[in-house]
Short mmCIF file of C-alpha atoms in Angstrom, two decimals:
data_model
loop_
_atom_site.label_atom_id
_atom_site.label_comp_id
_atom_site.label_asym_id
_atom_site.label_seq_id
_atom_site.Cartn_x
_atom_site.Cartn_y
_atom_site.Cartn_z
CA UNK A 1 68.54 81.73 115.11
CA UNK A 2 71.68 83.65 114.00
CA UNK A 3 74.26 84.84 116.21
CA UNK A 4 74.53 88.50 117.65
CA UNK A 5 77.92 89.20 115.12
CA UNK A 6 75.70 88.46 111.94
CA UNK A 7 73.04 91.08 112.75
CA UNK A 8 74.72 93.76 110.83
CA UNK A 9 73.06 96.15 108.82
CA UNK A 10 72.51 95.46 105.05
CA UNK A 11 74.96 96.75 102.13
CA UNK A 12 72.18 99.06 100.70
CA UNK A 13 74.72 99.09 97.01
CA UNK A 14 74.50 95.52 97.12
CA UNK A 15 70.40 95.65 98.00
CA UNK A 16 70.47 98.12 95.21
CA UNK A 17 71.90 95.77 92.69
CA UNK A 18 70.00 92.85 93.70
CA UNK A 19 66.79 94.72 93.20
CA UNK A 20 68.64 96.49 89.83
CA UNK A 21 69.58 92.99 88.60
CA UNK A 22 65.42 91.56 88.91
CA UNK A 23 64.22 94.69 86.95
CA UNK A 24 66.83 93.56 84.44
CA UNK A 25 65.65 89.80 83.92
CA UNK A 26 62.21 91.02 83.59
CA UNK A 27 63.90 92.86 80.66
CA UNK A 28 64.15 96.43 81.39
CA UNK A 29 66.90 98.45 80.42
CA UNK A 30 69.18 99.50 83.54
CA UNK A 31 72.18 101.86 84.04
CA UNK A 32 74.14 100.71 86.71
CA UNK A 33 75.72 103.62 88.54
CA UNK A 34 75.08 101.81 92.60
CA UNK A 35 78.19 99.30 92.86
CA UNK A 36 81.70 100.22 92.76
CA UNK A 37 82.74 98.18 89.70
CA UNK A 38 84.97 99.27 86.88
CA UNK A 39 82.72 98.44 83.43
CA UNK A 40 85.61 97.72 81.68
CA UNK A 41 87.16 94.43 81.05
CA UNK A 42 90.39 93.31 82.12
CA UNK A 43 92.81 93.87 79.02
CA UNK A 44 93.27 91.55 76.30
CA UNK A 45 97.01 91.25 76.95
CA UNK A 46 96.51 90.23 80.88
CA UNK A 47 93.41 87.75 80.09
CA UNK A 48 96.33 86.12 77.43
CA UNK A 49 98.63 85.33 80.48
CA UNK A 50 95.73 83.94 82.74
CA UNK A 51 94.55 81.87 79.24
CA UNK A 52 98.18 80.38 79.05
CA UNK A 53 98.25 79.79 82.77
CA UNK A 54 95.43 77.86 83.14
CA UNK A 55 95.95 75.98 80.36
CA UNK A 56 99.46 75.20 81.64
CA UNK A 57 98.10 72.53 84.26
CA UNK A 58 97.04 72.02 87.65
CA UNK A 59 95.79 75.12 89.83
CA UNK A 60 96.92 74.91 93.66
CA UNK A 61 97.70 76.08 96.88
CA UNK A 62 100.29 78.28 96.93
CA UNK A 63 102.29 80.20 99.95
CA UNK A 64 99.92 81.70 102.58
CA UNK A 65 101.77 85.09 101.46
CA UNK A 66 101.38 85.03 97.38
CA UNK A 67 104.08 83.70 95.31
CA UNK A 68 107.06 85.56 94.88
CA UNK A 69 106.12 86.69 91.17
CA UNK A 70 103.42 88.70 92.17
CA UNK A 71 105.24 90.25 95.30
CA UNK A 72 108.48 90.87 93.27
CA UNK A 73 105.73 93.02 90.79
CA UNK A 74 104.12 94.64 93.77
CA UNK A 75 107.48 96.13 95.03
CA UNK A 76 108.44 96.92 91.58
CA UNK A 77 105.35 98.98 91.63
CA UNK A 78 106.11 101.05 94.19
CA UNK A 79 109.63 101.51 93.12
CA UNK A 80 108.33 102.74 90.19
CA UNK A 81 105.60 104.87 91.40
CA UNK A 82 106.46 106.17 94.25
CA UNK A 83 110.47 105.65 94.44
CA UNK A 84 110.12 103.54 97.98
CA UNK A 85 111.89 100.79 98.19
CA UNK A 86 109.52 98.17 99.40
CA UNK A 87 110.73 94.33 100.86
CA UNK A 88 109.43 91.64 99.76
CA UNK A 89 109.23 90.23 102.60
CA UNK A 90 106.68 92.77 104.16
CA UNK A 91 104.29 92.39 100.78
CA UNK A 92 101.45 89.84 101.39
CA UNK A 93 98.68 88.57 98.89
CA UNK A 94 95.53 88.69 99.86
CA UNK A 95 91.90 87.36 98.95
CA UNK A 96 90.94 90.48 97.67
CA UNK A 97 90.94 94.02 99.57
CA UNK A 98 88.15 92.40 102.32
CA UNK A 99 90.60 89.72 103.32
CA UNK A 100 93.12 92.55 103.77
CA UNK A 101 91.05 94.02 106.02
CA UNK A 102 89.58 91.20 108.11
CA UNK A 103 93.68 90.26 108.51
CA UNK A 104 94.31 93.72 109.83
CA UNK A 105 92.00 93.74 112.00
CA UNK A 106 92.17 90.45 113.33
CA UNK A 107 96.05 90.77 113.94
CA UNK A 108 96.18 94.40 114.82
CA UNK A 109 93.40 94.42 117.42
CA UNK A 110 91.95 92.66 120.48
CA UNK A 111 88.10 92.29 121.28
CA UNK A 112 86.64 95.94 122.78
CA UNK A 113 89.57 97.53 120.94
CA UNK A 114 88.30 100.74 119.12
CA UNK A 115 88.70 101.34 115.78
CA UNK A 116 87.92 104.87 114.08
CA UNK A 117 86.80 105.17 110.80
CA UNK A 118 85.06 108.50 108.88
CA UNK A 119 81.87 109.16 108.26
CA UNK A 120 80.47 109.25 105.54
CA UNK A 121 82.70 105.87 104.87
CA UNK A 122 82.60 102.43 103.55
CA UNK A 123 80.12 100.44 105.17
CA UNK A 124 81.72 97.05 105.03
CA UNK A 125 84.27 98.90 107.69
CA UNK A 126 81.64 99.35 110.28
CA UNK A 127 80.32 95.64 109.57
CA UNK A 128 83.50 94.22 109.52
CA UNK A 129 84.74 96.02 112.52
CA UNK A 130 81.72 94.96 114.36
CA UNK A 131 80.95 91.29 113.39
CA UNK A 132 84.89 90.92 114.77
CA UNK A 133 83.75 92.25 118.05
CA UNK A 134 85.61 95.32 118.19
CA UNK A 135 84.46 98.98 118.10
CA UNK A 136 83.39 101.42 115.21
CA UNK A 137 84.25 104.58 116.25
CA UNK A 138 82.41 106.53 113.41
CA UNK A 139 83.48 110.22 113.04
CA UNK A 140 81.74 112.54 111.32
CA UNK A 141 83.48 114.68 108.67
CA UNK A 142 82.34 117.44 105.88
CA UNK A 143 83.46 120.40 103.70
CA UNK A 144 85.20 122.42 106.64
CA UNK A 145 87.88 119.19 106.63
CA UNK A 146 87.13 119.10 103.34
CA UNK A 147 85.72 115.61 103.85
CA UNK A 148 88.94 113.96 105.83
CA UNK A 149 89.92 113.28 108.93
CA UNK A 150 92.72 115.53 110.58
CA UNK A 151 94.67 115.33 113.59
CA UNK A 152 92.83 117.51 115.60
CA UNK A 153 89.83 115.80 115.48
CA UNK A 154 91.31 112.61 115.72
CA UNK A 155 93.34 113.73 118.89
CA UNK A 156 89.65 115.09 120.56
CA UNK A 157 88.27 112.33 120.04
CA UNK A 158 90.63 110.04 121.82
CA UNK A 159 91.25 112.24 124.84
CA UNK A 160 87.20 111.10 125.26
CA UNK A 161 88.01 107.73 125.36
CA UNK A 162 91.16 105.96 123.46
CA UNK A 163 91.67 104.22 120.48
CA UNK A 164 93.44 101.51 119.16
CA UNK A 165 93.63 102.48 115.55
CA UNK A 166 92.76 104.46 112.59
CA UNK A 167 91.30 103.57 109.41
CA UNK A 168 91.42 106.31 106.44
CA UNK A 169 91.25 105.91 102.55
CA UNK A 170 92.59 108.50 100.10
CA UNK A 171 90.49 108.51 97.65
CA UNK A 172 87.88 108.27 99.58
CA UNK A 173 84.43 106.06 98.85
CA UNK A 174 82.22 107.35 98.61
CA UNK A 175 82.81 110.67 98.73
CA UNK A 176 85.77 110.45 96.03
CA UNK A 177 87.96 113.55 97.81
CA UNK A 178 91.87 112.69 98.27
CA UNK A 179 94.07 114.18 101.07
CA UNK A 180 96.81 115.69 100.29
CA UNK A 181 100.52 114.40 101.02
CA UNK A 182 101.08 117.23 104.02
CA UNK A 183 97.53 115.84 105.47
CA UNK A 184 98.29 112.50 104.99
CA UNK A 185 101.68 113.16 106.80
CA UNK A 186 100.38 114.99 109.31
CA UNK A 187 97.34 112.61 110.25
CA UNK A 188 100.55 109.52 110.20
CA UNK A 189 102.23 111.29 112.68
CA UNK A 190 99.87 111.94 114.67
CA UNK A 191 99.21 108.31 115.18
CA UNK A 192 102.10 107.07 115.72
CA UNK A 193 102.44 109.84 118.45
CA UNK A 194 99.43 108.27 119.88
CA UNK A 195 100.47 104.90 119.82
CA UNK A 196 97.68 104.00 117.10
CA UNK A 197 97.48 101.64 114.38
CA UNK A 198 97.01 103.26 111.40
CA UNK A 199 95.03 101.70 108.06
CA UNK A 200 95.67 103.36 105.01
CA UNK A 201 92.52 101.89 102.21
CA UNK A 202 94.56 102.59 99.19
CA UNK A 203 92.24 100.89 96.58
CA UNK A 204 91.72 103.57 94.56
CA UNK A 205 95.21 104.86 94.08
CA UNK A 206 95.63 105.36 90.33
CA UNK A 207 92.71 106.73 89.65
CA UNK A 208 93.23 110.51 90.77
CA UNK A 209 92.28 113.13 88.55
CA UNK A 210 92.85 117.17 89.82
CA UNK A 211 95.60 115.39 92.39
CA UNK A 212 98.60 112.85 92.84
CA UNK A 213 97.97 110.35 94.95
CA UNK A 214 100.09 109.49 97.73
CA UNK A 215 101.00 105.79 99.86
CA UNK A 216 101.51 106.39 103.71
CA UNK A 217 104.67 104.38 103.03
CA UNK A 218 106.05 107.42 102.55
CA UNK A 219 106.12 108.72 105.94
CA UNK A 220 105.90 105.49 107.99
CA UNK A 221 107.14 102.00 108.23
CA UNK A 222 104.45 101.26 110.65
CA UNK A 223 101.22 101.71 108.77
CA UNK A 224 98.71 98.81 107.37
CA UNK A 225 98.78 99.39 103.73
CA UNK A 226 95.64 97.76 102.08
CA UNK A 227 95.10 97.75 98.25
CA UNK A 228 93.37 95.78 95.26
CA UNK A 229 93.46 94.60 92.31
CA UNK A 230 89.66 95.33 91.78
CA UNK A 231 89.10 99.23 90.62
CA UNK A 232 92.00 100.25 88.69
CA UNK A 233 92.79 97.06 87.11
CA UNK A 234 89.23 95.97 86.62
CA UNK A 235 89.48 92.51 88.27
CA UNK A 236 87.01 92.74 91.13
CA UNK A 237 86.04 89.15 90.46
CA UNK A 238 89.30 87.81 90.61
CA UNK A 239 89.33 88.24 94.23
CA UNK A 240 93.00 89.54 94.59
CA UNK A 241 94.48 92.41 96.66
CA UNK A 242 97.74 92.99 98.72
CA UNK A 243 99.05 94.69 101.63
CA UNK A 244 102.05 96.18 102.75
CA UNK A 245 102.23 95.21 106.81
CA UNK A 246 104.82 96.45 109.55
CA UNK A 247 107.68 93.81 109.90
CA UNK A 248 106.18 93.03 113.53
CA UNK A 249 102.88 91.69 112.10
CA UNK A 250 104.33 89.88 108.84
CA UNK A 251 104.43 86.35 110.29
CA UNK A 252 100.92 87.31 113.05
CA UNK A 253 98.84 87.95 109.90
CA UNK A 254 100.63 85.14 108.18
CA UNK A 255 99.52 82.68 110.68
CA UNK A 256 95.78 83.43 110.63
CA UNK A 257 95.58 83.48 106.68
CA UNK A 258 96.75 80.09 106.44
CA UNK A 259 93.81 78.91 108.39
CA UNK A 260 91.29 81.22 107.26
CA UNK A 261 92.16 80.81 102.96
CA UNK A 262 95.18 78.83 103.34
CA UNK A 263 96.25 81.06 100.37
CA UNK A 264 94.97 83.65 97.26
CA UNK A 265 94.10 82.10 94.07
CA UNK A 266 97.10 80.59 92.08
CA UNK A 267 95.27 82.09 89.00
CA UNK A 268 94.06 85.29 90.01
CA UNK A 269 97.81 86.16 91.89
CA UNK A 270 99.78 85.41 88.63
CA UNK A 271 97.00 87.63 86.13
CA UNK A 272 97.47 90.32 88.51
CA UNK A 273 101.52 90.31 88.13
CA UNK A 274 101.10 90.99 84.42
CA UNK A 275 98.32 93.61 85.10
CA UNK A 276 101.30 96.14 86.49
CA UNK A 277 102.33 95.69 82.69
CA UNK A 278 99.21 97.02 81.14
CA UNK A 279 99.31 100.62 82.08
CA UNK A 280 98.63 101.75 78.66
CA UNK A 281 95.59 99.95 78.55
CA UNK A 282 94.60 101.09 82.32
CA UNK A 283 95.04 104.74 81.37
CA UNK A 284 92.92 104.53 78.25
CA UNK A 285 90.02 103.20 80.31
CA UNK A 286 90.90 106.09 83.17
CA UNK A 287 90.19 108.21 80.69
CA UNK A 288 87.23 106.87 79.99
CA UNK A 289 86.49 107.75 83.51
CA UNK A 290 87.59 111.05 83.46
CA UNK A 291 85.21 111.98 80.35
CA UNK A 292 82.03 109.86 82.55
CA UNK A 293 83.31 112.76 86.05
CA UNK A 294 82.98 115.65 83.55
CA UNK A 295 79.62 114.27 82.25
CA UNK A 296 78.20 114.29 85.97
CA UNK A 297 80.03 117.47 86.99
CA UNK A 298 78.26 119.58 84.36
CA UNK A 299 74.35 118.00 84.60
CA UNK A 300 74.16 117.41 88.23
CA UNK A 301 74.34 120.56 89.17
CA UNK A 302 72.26 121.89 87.06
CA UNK A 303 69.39 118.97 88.20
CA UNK A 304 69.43 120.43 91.95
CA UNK A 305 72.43 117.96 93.16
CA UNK A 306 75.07 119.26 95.38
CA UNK A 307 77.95 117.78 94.15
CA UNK A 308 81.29 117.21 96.77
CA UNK A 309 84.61 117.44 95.34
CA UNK A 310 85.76 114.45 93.07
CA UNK A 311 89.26 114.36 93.24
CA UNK A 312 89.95 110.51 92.84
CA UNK A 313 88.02 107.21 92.72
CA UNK A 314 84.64 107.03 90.49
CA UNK A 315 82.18 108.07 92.42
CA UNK A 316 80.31 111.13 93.06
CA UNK A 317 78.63 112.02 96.27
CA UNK A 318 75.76 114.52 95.83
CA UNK A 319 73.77 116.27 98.17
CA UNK A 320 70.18 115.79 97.34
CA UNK A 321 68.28 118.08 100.37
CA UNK A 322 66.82 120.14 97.49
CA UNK A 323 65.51 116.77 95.67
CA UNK A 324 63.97 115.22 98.67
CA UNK A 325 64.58 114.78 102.26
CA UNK A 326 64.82 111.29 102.19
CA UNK A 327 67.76 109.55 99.45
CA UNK A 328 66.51 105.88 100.12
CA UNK A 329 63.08 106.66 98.85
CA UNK A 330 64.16 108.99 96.06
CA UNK A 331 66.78 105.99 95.05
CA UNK A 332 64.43 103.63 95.61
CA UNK A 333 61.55 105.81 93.20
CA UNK A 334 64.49 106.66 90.93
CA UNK A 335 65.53 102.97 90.22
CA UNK A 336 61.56 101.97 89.31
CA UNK A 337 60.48 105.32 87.59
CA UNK A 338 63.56 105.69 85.46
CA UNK A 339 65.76 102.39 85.37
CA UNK A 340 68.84 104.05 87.23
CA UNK A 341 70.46 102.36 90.04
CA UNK A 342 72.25 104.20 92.62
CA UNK A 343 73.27 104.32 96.05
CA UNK A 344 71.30 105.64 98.80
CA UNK A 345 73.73 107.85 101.69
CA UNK A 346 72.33 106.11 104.72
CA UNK A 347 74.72 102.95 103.32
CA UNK A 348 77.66 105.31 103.97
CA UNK A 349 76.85 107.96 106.95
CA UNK A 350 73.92 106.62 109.30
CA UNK A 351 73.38 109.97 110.67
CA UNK A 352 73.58 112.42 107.91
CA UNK A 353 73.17 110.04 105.21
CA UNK A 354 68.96 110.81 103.95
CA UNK A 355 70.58 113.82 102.71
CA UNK A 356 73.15 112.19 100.20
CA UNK A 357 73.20 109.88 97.18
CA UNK A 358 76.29 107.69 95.24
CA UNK A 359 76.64 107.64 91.63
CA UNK A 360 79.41 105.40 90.65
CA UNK A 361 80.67 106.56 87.14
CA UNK A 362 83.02 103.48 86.37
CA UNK A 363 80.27 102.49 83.53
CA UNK A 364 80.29 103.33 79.87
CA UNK A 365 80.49 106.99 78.37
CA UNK A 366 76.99 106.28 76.82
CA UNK A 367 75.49 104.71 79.72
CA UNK A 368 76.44 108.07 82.05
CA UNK A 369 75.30 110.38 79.23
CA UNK A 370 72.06 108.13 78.77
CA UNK A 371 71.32 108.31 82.68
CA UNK A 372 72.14 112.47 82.69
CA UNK A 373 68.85 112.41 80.12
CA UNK A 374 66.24 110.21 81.82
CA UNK A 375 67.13 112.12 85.34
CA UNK A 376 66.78 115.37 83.51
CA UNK A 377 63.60 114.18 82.12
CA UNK A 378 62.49 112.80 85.56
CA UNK A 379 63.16 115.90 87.08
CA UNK A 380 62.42 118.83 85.37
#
């Protein structure tokens, strides 16, 4: 029998795919719009590094932290998009954006410490959160916030019983909405005045569309900065992120990584330097993106979706209350009737979530067009 921890709830996008994937070996032609995974490859120029790498010699361990190429690239990067001036010495590698956050947390918090995240949110928060043995504090959020989290809220909901720390991505997932720098700021501030941790998911930074994105570095020293490799630079299975810490839990979260993955991979941490050199090549296939949101924005409205703002990421969160009143079983009918996978709400907002559906658009042009026709066939 398993333990209590391990008794989380499913990832209903992963269910999705696996169920996705066995329509596709019986040979059926499916459009994958459920998992958050850039289509694209990574470019040519960036697989031509990793190709001379590995043929260089011996893969190993390297420091607990990432080697200094990659940092040295990281803090580069944020010179040169945001103007900060980021030390090295505060930049860690990590195992991908879920290492990132299982380090935060496991450095940042004690057991019973409460953790507040947004709902709708990313479910592996909640199941993270909880199989560490700390507490989800899910709050609910919608168009009068315009989908964030403000200080306000956050303040009410700590007077009823306190925190420990905040967790907040801009862009968002699913919902796709962005905050804007004063928000951002204003949010910051108010958790530092509360004495809270705060998270900042940054994974989807570069990939904003009607806004600029902006790092919480700006207004703090103090915040958990988490980000990835895996959306814009298409290398979700290279299994490489970073984060930005406070200087007072550098060598905490160093200590528990070198037990838990000793270190990133040597291959995957020095493909991911020479990804900050293929911007070119990243915007063309953001573009690519931006043609796939302007597909969606103009048919699923017109199909009965209601459609929240998409101001970053590549996903679009629809309403679907005039579809159905139940978005697993319309998914679920969806996925056998007409070959498109996508992600039910409940994965992302247990409470409001039968109401809502996930397209991820980070597919090909065609594939987005071809899925607009068989739902407007399926439901009209």
């Amino acid at each position: 029998m398993g333990s209590k921890r391990s008794e989380v709830l499913p990832f209903q996008a992963m269910e999705v795919l696996n169920a996705a994937n066995r329509l596709e070996q019986a040979g059926e032609h499916v459009l994958h719009m459920e998992v958050g995974q850039p289509g694209a490859p990574v470019p040519d120029s960036v697989l031509k590094v990793a190709h001379e790498y590995l043929s260089s010699g011996r893969l190993g361990y390297t420091e607990a932290q990432g080697i200094p190429l990659l940092k040295k690239s990281i803090a580069r990067y944020y010179k040169q998009t945001f103007g900060l001036e980021v030390p090295e010495s505060r930049i860690f590698a990590t195992t991908g954006s879920s290492a990132g956050f299982n380090l935060a947390f496991l450095a940042g918090f004690d057991r019973g410490d409460r953790i507040a995240i947004t709902s709708p949110g990313y479910p592996a928060y909640r199941n993270i959160i909880e199989v560490l043995g700390l507490e989800c504090v899910e709050i609910e959020v919608g168009p009068e916030t315009r989908w964030s989290l403000t200080p306000e809220i956050l303040e009410e909901v700590h007077k009823e019983k306190p925190l420990k720390g905040v967790l907040v991505a801009s862009p968002a997932n699913p919902t796709g909405t962005m905050m804007s720098p004063e928000a951002l700021k204003a949010l910051v501030e108010a958790c530092e005045a509360l004495d809270l941790w705060f998270i900042s998911d940054e994974i989807y930074h570069g990939l904003a569309y009607d806004m600029q994105e902006e790092t919480a570095l700006r207004f703090t020293d103090k915040a958990i900065i988490v980000n990835s490799f895996s959306k814009y630079y298409c290398m979700t299975g290279w299994r490489i992120g970073w984060m930005v810490l406070p200087e007072v839990l550098v060598r905490p979260i160093e200590r528990i990584a070198q037990s838990l993955y000793i270190s990133p991979p040597e291959l995957a941490q020095v493909t991911a330097a020479a990804a900050f050199d293929a911007v070119e090549d990243y915007e063309k296939i953001k573009a690519g993106y931006a043609a796939n949101r302007k597909v969606l924005l103009d048919h699923l409205p017109q199909l009965g979706f209601d459609v929240l703002p998409v101001d970053g990421a590549f996903y679009v969160y629809a309403g679907v209350s005039k579809l159905t009143n139940d978005s697993m079983d319309f998914c679920q009918r969806m996925l056998a009737e007409t070959h498109i996978a996508a992600t039910p709400g409940v994965d992302f907002d247990l409470t409001r979530g039968h109401q809502f559906m996930r397209f991820s658009f980070a597919g090909k042009e065609a594939d987005i067009k071809l899925a607009v026709e068989r739902l407007e066939s399926w439901l009209k």
